[in-house]
CSV table of C-alpha atoms in Angstrom, one decimal:
chain,number,residue,atom,x,y,z
I,1,MET,CA,-19.7,-46.6,34.6
I,2,LYS,CA,-18.1,-47.2,31.3
I,3,ARG,CA,-16.6,-44.3,29.5
I,4,LYS,CA,-17.8,-43.5,26.0
I,5,TYR,CA,-15.4,-43.7,23.1
I,6,SER,CA,-15.7,-40.0,22.5
I,7,ASP,CA,-14.4,-39.4,26.1
I,8,TYR,CA,-11.2,-41.2,25.3
I,9,ILE,CA,-10.8,-39.2,22.2
I,10,ALA,CA,-11.3,-36.0,24.2
I,11,ILE,CA,-8.7,-37.1,26.8
I,12,GLY,CA,-6.2,-38.0,24.1
I,13,LEU,CA,-6.7,-34.7,22.2
I,14,THR,CA,-6.2,-32.8,25.5
I,15,ALA,CA,-3.0,-34.7,26.3
I,16,LEU,CA,-1.7,-34.1,22.8
I,17,ALA,CA,-2.5,-30.4,23.0
I,18,VAL,CA,-0.6,-30.2,26.4
I,19,ILE,CA,2.4,-32.0,25.0
I,20,ALA,CA,2.4,-29.8,21.8
I,21,ALA,CA,2.1,-26.7,23.9
I,22,SER,CA,5.0,-27.8,26.1
I,23,ILE,CA,7.2,-28.5,23.1
I,24,LEU,CA,6.3,-25.1,21.6
I,25,ILE,CA,7.2,-23.3,24.8
I,26,PHE,CA,10.5,-25.2,25.1
I,27,PHE,CA,11.3,-24.4,21.5
I,28,LEU,CA,10.5,-20.7,22.0
I,29,LEU,CA,12.7,-20.5,25.1
I,30,TYR,CA,15.6,-22.6,23.5
I,31,LYS,CA,15.5,-20.6,20.2
I,32,PHE,CA,14.5,-17.3,21.7
I,33,GLU,CA,17.1,-15.3,19.7
I,34,SER,CA,16.1,-16.9,16.5
I,35,VAL,CA,12.4,-16.3,17.2
I,36,LYS,CA,13.1,-12.7,18.2
I,37,ALA,CA,15.0,-12.1,14.9
I,38,ALA,CA,12.3,-13.7,12.9
I,39,ILE,CA,9.6,-11.5,14.6
I,40,PHE,CA,11.8,-8.4,14.1
I,41,ARG,CA,12.2,-9.3,10.4
I,42,LEU,CA,8.4,-9.8,10.0
I,43,VAL,CA,7.7,-6.4,11.8
I,44,THR,CA,10.3,-4.7,9.5
I,45,ILE,CA,8.5,-6.0,6.4
I,46,LEU,CA,5.0,-5.0,7.8
I,47,MET,CA,6.2,-1.7,9.1
I,48,PRO,CA,4.5,0.4,6.4
I,49,PHE,CA,1.2,-1.2,7.3
I,50,ILE,CA,1.8,-0.9,11.0
I,51,ALA,CA,2.6,2.8,10.5
I,52,GLY,CA,-0.5,3.2,8.4
I,53,GLY,CA,-2.7,1.6,11.0
I,54,VAL,CA,-1.2,3.8,13.8
I,55,ILE,CA,-1.8,7.0,11.6
I,56,ALA,CA,-5.3,5.9,10.8
I,57,TYR,CA,-6.1,5.1,14.5
I,58,LEU,CA,-4.8,8.5,15.6
I,59,LEU,CA,-6.6,10.4,12.9
I,60,SER,CA,-9.9,8.6,13.4
I,61,PRO,CA,-11.4,11.0,15.9
I,62,VAL,CA,-10.5,14.0,13.6
I,63,HIS,CA,-11.8,12.1,10.6
I,64,ASN,CA,-15.2,11.3,12.4
I,65,TYR,CA,-15.6,14.9,13.4
I,66,LEU,CA,-14.9,16.3,9.9
I,67,CYS,CA,-17.1,13.6,8.3
I,68,HIS,CA,-20.0,14.5,10.6
I,69,THR,CA,-19.6,18.2,10.1
I,70,LEU,CA,-19.1,18.1,6.3
I,71,ASN,CA,-22.1,15.8,5.9
I,72,GLY,CA,-24.3,18.2,7.8
I,73,LEU,CA,-23.2,21.0,5.5
I,74,LEU,CA,-23.5,19.0,2.3
I,75,SER,CA,-26.8,17.2,3.0
I,76,ALA,CA,-28.7,20.4,2.5
I,77,LYS,CA,-27.5,20.8,-1.0
I,78,MET,CA,-27.4,17.2,-2.4
I,79,LYS,CA,-28.9,13.8,-1.9
I,80,PRO,CA,-28.1,12.0,1.4
I,81,GLU,CA,-26.1,9.1,-0.2
I,82,ARG,CA,-24.0,11.4,-2.3
I,83,SER,CA,-23.3,13.9,0.6
I,84,ARG,CA,-22.1,11.0,2.8
I,85,LYS,CA,-19.7,9.7,0.2
I,86,LEU,CA,-18.4,13.3,-0.6
I,87,ALA,CA,-18.1,14.1,3.2
I,88,ARG,CA,-16.2,10.9,3.8
I,89,MET,CA,-13.7,11.6,1.0
I,90,LEU,CA,-13.1,15.2,2.0
I,91,ALA,CA,-12.7,14.2,5.6
I,92,VAL,CA,-10.1,11.7,4.7
I,93,LEU,CA,-8.1,14.1,2.6
I,94,LEU,CA,-8.3,16.9,5.2
I,95,SER,CA,-7.3,14.5,8.0
I,96,ILE,CA,-4.2,13.3,6.0
I,97,ALA,CA,-3.4,16.9,5.0
I,98,LEU,CA,-3.6,18.0,8.6
I,99,ALA,CA,-1.2,15.2,9.7
I,100,ILE,CA,1.3,15.9,6.9
I,101,GLY,CA,1.1,19.6,7.6
I,102,LEU,CA,1.9,19.0,11.3
I,103,ILE,CA,4.9,16.8,10.5
I,104,VAL,CA,6.3,19.1,7.9
I,105,GLY,CA,5.9,22.2,10.1
I,106,LEU,CA,7.6,20.4,13.0
I,107,ILE,CA,10.5,19.4,10.8
I,108,ALA,CA,10.8,22.9,9.3
I,109,LEU,CA,10.8,24.4,12.8
I,110,VAL,CA,13.1,21.9,14.6
I,111,VAL,CA,15.8,20.9,11.9
I,112,PRO,CA,17.1,24.5,11.3
I,113,GLU,CA,17.1,25.2,15.0
I,114,LEU,CA,18.9,21.9,15.7
I,115,VAL,CA,21.6,22.6,13.0
I,116,THR,CA,22.1,26.1,14.4
I,117,SER,CA,22.3,24.9,17.9
I,118,ILE,CA,24.9,22.2,17.2
I,119,THR,CA,26.9,24.5,15.0
I,120,GLY,CA,26.9,27.3,17.6
I,121,LEU,CA,27.7,24.8,20.4
I,122,ALA,CA,30.7,23.4,18.6
I,123,ALA,CA,32.1,26.9,17.7
I,124,ASN,CA,31.6,28.4,21.1
I,125,MET,CA,32.4,25.3,23.2
I,126,PRO,CA,35.8,26.7,24.5
I,127,ALA,CA,34.2,30.0,25.5
I,128,TYR,CA,31.3,28.2,27.2
I,129,LEU,CA,33.8,25.9,29.2
I,130,ASN,CA,35.9,28.9,30.3
I,131,ARG,CA,32.7,30.8,31.3
I,132,GLY,CA,31.5,27.7,33.2
I,133,GLY,CA,34.8,27.4,35.0
I,134,GLU,CA,34.9,31.1,36.0
I,135,TRP,CA,31.3,30.8,37.3
I,136,LEU,CA,32.1,27.6,39.3
I,137,ASP,CA,35.3,29.2,40.8
I,138,SER,CA,33.4,32.4,41.7
I,139,PHE,CA,30.6,30.4,43.2
I,140,LEU,CA,32.9,28.3,45.4
I,141,LYS,CA,34.8,31.3,46.6
I,142,ASN,CA,31.7,33.3,47.4
I,143,ASN,CA,30.3,30.3,49.5
I,144,GLY,CA,33.5,29.8,51.5
I,145,PHE,CA,35.0,26.9,49.6
I,146,THR,CA,38.8,27.4,49.3
I,147,ASP,CA,39.7,23.9,48.1
I,148,GLY,CA,40.7,24.1,44.4
I,149,GLY,CA,40.2,20.4,43.8
I,150,ILE,CA,36.7,20.8,42.3
I,151,THR,CA,37.9,23.6,39.8
I,152,GLN,CA,40.9,21.5,39.0
I,153,ILE,CA,38.8,18.6,38.1
I,154,TYR,CA,36.5,20.8,36.0
I,155,GLY,CA,39.5,22.2,34.2
I,156,GLU,CA,40.8,18.8,33.3
I,157,LEU,CA,37.5,17.8,32.0
I,158,SER,CA,37.2,21.0,29.9
I,159,GLU,CA,40.6,20.3,28.4
I,160,SER,CA,39.7,16.7,27.6
I,161,LEU,CA,36.5,17.8,26.0
I,162,GLU,CA,38.2,20.5,23.9
I,163,SER,CA,40.9,18.1,22.8
I,164,TRP,CA,38.3,15.5,21.8
I,165,MET,CA,36.4,18.1,19.7
I,166,ARG,CA,39.7,19.3,18.1
I,167,ASP,CA,40.6,15.7,17.1
I,168,PHE,CA,37.1,14.5,16.3
I,169,LEU,CA,36.7,16.1,12.8
I,170,PRO,CA,40.2,15.4,11.5
I,171,ASN,CA,40.1,11.8,12.6
I,172,LEU,CA,36.7,11.4,11.1
I,173,GLN,CA,37.7,13.0,7.9
I,174,GLY,CA,40.8,10.8,7.8
I,175,SER,CA,38.9,7.6,8.0
I,176,LEU,CA,37.1,7.9,4.6
I,177,ASP,CA,35.8,4.4,4.6
I,178,SER,CA,34.3,4.7,8.0
I,179,LEU,CA,32.8,8.1,7.1
I,180,MET,CA,31.2,6.8,3.9
I,181,SER,CA,29.9,3.7,5.7
I,182,GLY,CA,28.3,5.9,8.3
I,183,VAL,CA,26.8,8.2,5.7
I,184,TYR,CA,25.5,5.3,3.7
I,185,THR,CA,23.9,3.7,6.8
I,186,GLY,CA,22.4,7.0,7.9
I,187,VAL,CA,21.0,7.8,4.4
I,188,LYS,CA,19.6,4.2,4.1
I,189,THR,CA,17.9,4.5,7.5
I,190,ALA,CA,16.4,7.8,6.6
I,191,MET,CA,15.2,6.6,3.3
I,192,THR,CA,13.6,3.6,5.0
I,193,VAL,CA,11.8,5.8,7.5
I,194,VAL,CA,10.6,8.1,4.8
I,195,SER,CA,9.5,5.2,2.6
I,196,ASN,CA,7.6,3.6,5.4
I,197,LEU,CA,6.0,6.9,6.3
I,198,VAL,CA,4.9,7.6,2.8
I,199,ILE,CA,3.4,4.1,2.3
I,200,GLY,CA,1.9,4.4,5.7
I,201,PHE,CA,-0.1,7.5,4.8
I,202,ILE,CA,-1.3,5.7,1.6
I,203,VAL,CA,-2.4,2.8,3.8
I,204,ALA,CA,-4.1,5.2,6.2
I,205,ILE,CA,-6.1,6.7,3.4
I,206,TYR,CA,-7.4,3.3,2.4
I,207,LEU,CA,-8.2,2.4,6.1
I,208,LEU,CA,-10.0,5.6,6.8
I,209,SER,CA,-11.9,5.5,3.6
I,210,ASP,CA,-13.2,1.9,4.2
I,211,LYS,CA,-12.9,1.5,7.9
I,212,GLU,CA,-16.6,0.6,8.4
I,213,ARG,CA,-16.4,-2.3,5.9
I,214,ILE,CA,-13.1,-3.5,7.4
I,215,SER,CA,-14.7,-3.4,10.9
I,216,ALA,CA,-17.8,-5.3,9.5
I,217,SER,CA,-15.6,-8.0,7.9
I,218,ALA,CA,-13.7,-8.5,11.2
I,219,LYS,CA,-16.9,-8.7,13.2
I,220,LYS,CA,-18.3,-11.2,10.7
I,221,LEU,CA,-15.1,-13.4,11.0
I,222,VAL,CA,-15.3,-13.3,14.8
I,223,TYR,CA,-19.0,-14.4,15.0
I,224,SER,CA,-18.5,-17.0,12.3
I,225,LEU,CA,-15.6,-18.6,14.4
I,226,PHE,CA,-16.8,-18.2,18.0
I,227,GLY,CA,-20.6,-17.7,18.0
I,228,CYS,CA,-22.7,-15.2,19.7
I,229,GLU,CA,-21.7,-15.4,23.4
I,230,THR,CA,-18.0,-15.5,22.8
I,231,GLY,CA,-18.2,-13.0,20.0
I,232,ASN,CA,-20.1,-10.5,22.1
I,233,SER,CA,-17.5,-10.9,24.9
I,234,LEU,CA,-14.7,-10.3,22.4
I,235,MET,CA,-16.4,-7.3,21.0
I,236,GLU,CA,-16.7,-5.8,24.5
I,237,HIS,CA,-13.1,-6.5,25.2
I,238,VAL,CA,-12.0,-4.8,21.9
I,239,ARG,CA,-14.1,-1.7,22.8
I,240,PHE,CA,-12.5,-1.6,26.2
I,241,ILE,CA,-9.0,-1.8,24.7
I,242,ASP,CA,-9.9,0.9,22.2
I,243,LYS,CA,-11.2,3.1,25.0
I,244,ILE,CA,-8.0,2.6,27.1
I,245,PHE,CA,-5.5,3.0,24.2
I,246,GLY,CA,-7.4,5.8,22.4
I,247,GLY,CA,-8.1,7.8,25.5
I,248,PHE,CA,-4.5,7.5,26.8
I,249,ILE,CA,-2.5,8.0,23.6
I,250,GLN,CA,-4.7,10.8,22.1
I,251,GLY,CA,-5.0,12.5,25.5
I,252,LYS,CA,-1.2,12.3,26.0
I,253,ILE,CA,-0.5,13.8,22.6
I,254,VAL,CA,-2.8,16.8,23.4
I,255,ASP,CA,-1.2,17.1,26.9
I,256,SER,CA,2.3,17.0,25.4
I,257,LEU,CA,1.5,19.6,22.7
I,258,LEU,CA,0.2,22.0,25.4
I,259,ILE,CA,3.2,21.4,27.7
I,260,GLY,CA,5.5,22.1,24.7
I,261,MET,CA,3.7,25.4,24.0
I,262,LEU,CA,3.8,26.4,27.7
I,263,CYS,CA,7.5,25.5,27.8
I,264,PHE,CA,8.1,27.8,24.8
I,265,ILE,CA,6.2,30.7,26.3
I,266,GLY,CA,8.0,30.3,29.7
I,267,ALA,CA,11.5,29.8,28.2
I,268,SER,CA,10.9,32.9,26.0
I,269,LEU,CA,9.9,35.0,29.0
I,270,LEU,CA,12.9,33.8,31.0
I,271,GLY,CA,15.2,34.5,28.0
I,272,LEU,CA,16.6,31.0,27.9
I,273,PRO,CA,18.8,29.9,24.9
I,274,TYR,CA,17.7,27.3,22.4
I,275,THR,CA,14.1,28.1,23.2
I,276,LEU,CA,12.4,26.3,20.3
I,277,LEU,CA,14.7,23.2,20.5
I,278,VAL,CA,14.2,22.9,24.3
I,279,SER,CA,10.4,23.3,23.9
I,280,VAL,CA,10.2,20.6,21.3
I,281,VAL,CA,12.3,18.2,23.3
I,282,ILE,CA,10.2,18.7,26.4
I,283,GLY,CA,7.0,18.3,24.5
I,284,VAL,CA,8.0,15.1,22.7
I,285,THR,CA,9.5,13.4,25.8
I,286,ASN,CA,6.4,14.3,27.9
I,287,VAL,CA,4.6,11.7,25.9
I,288,ILE,CA,6.5,9.1,28.1
I,289,PRO,CA,4.8,8.9,31.5
I,290,PHE,CA,6.7,9.3,34.7
I,291,PHE,CA,10.3,9.3,33.1
I,292,GLY,CA,9.5,11.7,30.2
I,293,PRO,CA,10.1,14.9,32.0
I,294,ILE,CA,13.5,13.7,33.3
I,295,ILE,CA,14.5,12.2,29.9
I,296,GLY,CA,13.8,15.6,28.2
I,297,ALA,CA,15.0,17.9,30.9
I,298,VAL,CA,18.5,16.5,31.5
I,299,PRO,CA,20.0,17.1,28.0
I,300,CYS,CA,18.3,20.4,27.8
I,301,ALA,CA,19.7,21.5,31.2
I,302,VAL,CA,23.2,20.4,30.0
I,303,LEU,CA,22.8,22.4,26.9
I,304,ILE,CA,21.8,25.6,28.7
I,305,LEU,CA,24.4,25.0,31.4
I,306,LEU,CA,27.2,25.3,28.8
I,307,THR,CA,25.8,28.6,27.7
I,308,ASP,CA,24.7,30.2,31.1
I,309,PRO,CA,24.8,28.3,34.4
I,310,LEU,CA,22.5,30.7,36.1
I,311,LYS,CA,19.9,30.3,33.4
I,312,CYS,CA,20.2,26.6,33.7
I,313,LEU,CA,19.1,26.9,37.3
I,314,TYR,CA,16.1,29.1,36.1
I,315,PHE,CA,15.3,26.3,33.6
I,316,ILE,CA,15.4,23.5,36.2
I,317,ILE,CA,13.1,25.5,38.6
I,318,PHE,CA,10.7,26.3,35.7
I,319,ILE,CA,10.6,22.7,34.4
I,320,LEU,CA,9.9,21.4,38.0
I,321,ALA,CA,7.0,23.9,38.3
I,322,LEU,CA,5.8,23.0,34.8
I,323,GLN,CA,5.8,19.2,35.4
I,324,GLN,CA,4.0,19.7,38.7
I,325,PHE,CA,1.3,21.7,36.9
I,326,ASP,CA,1.1,19.0,34.3
I,327,GLY,CA,1.0,16.1,36.8
I,328,ASN,CA,-1.5,17.6,39.2
I,329,ILE,CA,-3.7,19.9,37.1
I,330,LEU,CA,-3.4,19.7,33.3
I,331,GLY,CA,-2.7,16.0,32.9
I,332,PRO,CA,-5.6,14.8,35.1
I,333,ARG,CA,-8.1,17.2,33.4
I,334,ILE,CA,-7.1,15.9,29.9
I,335,LEU,CA,-6.5,12.2,30.7
I,336,GLY,CA,-8.7,11.7,33.7
I,337,ASN,CA,-8.3,8.1,35.1
I,338,THR,CA,-8.3,6.5,31.6
I,339,THR,CA,-6.1,3.6,32.7
I,340,GLY,CA,-6.9,3.0,36.3
I,341,VAL,CA,-3.2,2.0,36.9
I,342,ASN,CA,-1.7,3.1,40.2
I,343,ALA,CA,1.8,4.7,40.5
I,344,PHE,CA,3.6,1.4,41.1
I,345,GLY,CA,1.9,-0.1,38.0
I,346,VAL,CA,2.9,2.8,35.9
I,347,LEU,CA,6.6,2.5,37.0
I,348,PHE,CA,6.5,-1.3,36.4
I,349,ALA,CA,4.9,-0.9,33.0
I,350,ILE,CA,7.3,1.7,31.7
I,351,ILE,CA,10.5,-0.2,32.8
I,352,PHE,CA,9.3,-3.7,31.7
I,353,PHE,CA,7.7,-2.8,28.3
I,354,GLY,CA,10.4,-0.1,27.7
I,355,GLY,CA,13.0,-2.9,28.2
I,356,LEU,CA,11.1,-5.1,25.7
I,357,PHE,CA,10.1,-2.6,23.0
I,358,GLY,CA,12.2,0.5,23.7
I,359,PHE,CA,10.8,4.0,23.2
I,360,VAL,CA,7.5,2.6,21.8
I,361,GLY,CA,7.2,0.3,24.8
I,362,MET,CA,7.6,3.3,27.2
I,363,ILE,CA,4.7,5.1,25.5
I,364,VAL,CA,2.2,2.1,25.2
I,365,GLY,CA,3.4,0.3,28.3
I,366,VAL,CA,0.9,1.9,30.6
I,367,PRO,CA,-2.3,1.3,28.6
I,368,LEU,CA,-1.1,-2.2,27.7
I,369,PHE,CA,-0.5,-3.0,31.3
I,370,ALA,CA,-4.0,-1.6,32.1
I,371,VAL,CA,-5.6,-4.0,29.6
I,372,ILE,CA,-3.6,-7.0,30.9
I,373,SER,CA,-4.6,-6.1,34.5
I,374,SER,CA,-8.2,-5.7,33.6
I,375,LEU,CA,-8.4,-9.1,31.7
I,376,ALA,CA,-6.5,-10.8,34.7
I,377,GLU,CA,-9.0,-9.2,37.2
I,378,GLU,CA,-11.9,-10.4,35.1
I,379,LEU,CA,-10.5,-14.0,35.1
I,380,ILE,CA,-9.9,-13.9,38.8
I,381,ASN,CA,-13.4,-12.6,39.6
I,382,LYS,CA,-15.0,-15.3,37.5
I,383,ARG,CA,-13.0,-18.0,39.4
I,384,LEU,CA,-14.0,-16.4,42.7
I,385,GLN,CA,-17.6,-16.4,41.6
I,386,LYS,CA,-17.5,-20.1,40.7
I,387,LYS,CA,-16.1,-20.8,44.2
I,388,GLU,CA,-18.8,-18.6,45.7
I,389,LEU,CA,-16.2,-16.2,47.2
I,390,SER,CA,-16.4,-12.4,47.4
I,391,MET,CA,-15.1,-10.4,44.5
I,392,ASP,CA,-14.8,-7.2,46.5
I,393,SER,CA,-11.2,-6.4,47.2
I,394,ASP,CA,-12.1,-4.6,50.4
I,395,ASP,CA,-13.1,-8.0,51.9
I,396,TYR,CA,-9.5,-9.2,51.5
I,397,LEU,CA,-7.9,-6.2,53.3
I,398,HIS,CA,-6.1,-7.5,56.4
I,399,LEU,CA,-7.6,-10.9,55.8
I,400,ASP,CA,-6.4,-13.7,58.1
I,401,TYR,CA,-8.5,-16.6,56.8
I,402,VAL,CA,-11.9,-17.5,55.3
I,403,ASP,CA,-14.2,-19.6,57.5
I,404,GLN,CA,-15.3,-22.5,55.1
I,405,LYS,CA,-18.5,-23.2,57.1
I,406,ASP,CA,-20.2,-19.9,56.8
I,407,GLN,CA,-18.0,-18.1,54.2
I,408,ARG,CA,-17.0,-15.6,56.9
I,409,TYR,CA,-14.0,-13.4,56.2
I,410,VAL,CA,-11.9,-13.3,59.5
I,411,LYS,CA,-9.6,-10.3,59.6
I,412,ARG,CA,-6.6,-9.5,61.7
I,413,LYS,CA,-6.1,-6.2,63.3
I,414,ASP,CA,-4.8,-3.4,61.2
I,415,PRO,CA,-1.1,-2.9,62.2
I,416,THR,CA,-1.4,0.9,61.4
I,417,GLU,CA,-4.2,1.4,63.9
């Protein structure tokens, strides 16, 4: 049977696409650092729009609720079309005002406390170190330890730390060029962050005000490019991604806010130092799954240890109890099983995406891994269906082989039985 001319064209185009893809992959691997730098430059330029998109996405549930509530109140006093427009505008302004108020309030609470804590820590460091040495010496003697090696090591470390703090400021002040360079870099970074945040809020206002039309334009583009079947599949996947990311991130923010408040209440009752600063650190780092409690608790514990070692012990016990409450009671009630990722998947996602994207990767790694896993599972199930094999994972538990004649799943004995 002779091939049609169009068949040869299709084969040639396929071979050309494979070669082009291979060259592209080789180029990306060979010039990885250059590609990475170019992507980083592009992200830096688009950062205000990325920030605006994130702000609009996080405020979308609040905006929808306010829009629905205000429209219900205004529809009784004016025409429906006018009430919808006014309700949407007021909802946007109130949502943005709420976000700005939270950020300003958090800064107003944390920055003075942070400055006070650092100043007090620097001024009282020698007293804290002496008190810690006395407590360690007393603890060792009371528990039968007579070897003075540990206290000697602690004393040497204390002297080194005090010496470093005495020499730090004079040396820093003596190197004027280095100091000015550091100040300039810090101010420039702060101004960039503030600028991106301000423009981001402006972008968020436009996105929230016109999100229905933006969504409609995106859907129109998708169906014009891919048709009905593929377009419907893409829309379904986008809704799934929105459900995973929205449910996880918004739920994690609420969970972390409650944990921060509970930490503040508990730390106040226990009389711990730096109560507000510690509560904010615990609440913010709790956004990171799995490692968040450790990341937040370690520096807070060291800070409290320098002030009062016994209260540091109280703090550690309290944080362990608080995180158990969050992991077993509060977190599951707020988040539910939004991602469907097991414990190993959570650990892998945080380490892998955290290594790629840093702090942001540790936050979004779990829902991103859940989306990738879901898409991979869907692809695997489609291929199994074409081969007329079972898509149920239970059929593959302890599987030895599949009998090709009657599609029978022959299993070996469970080694745990």
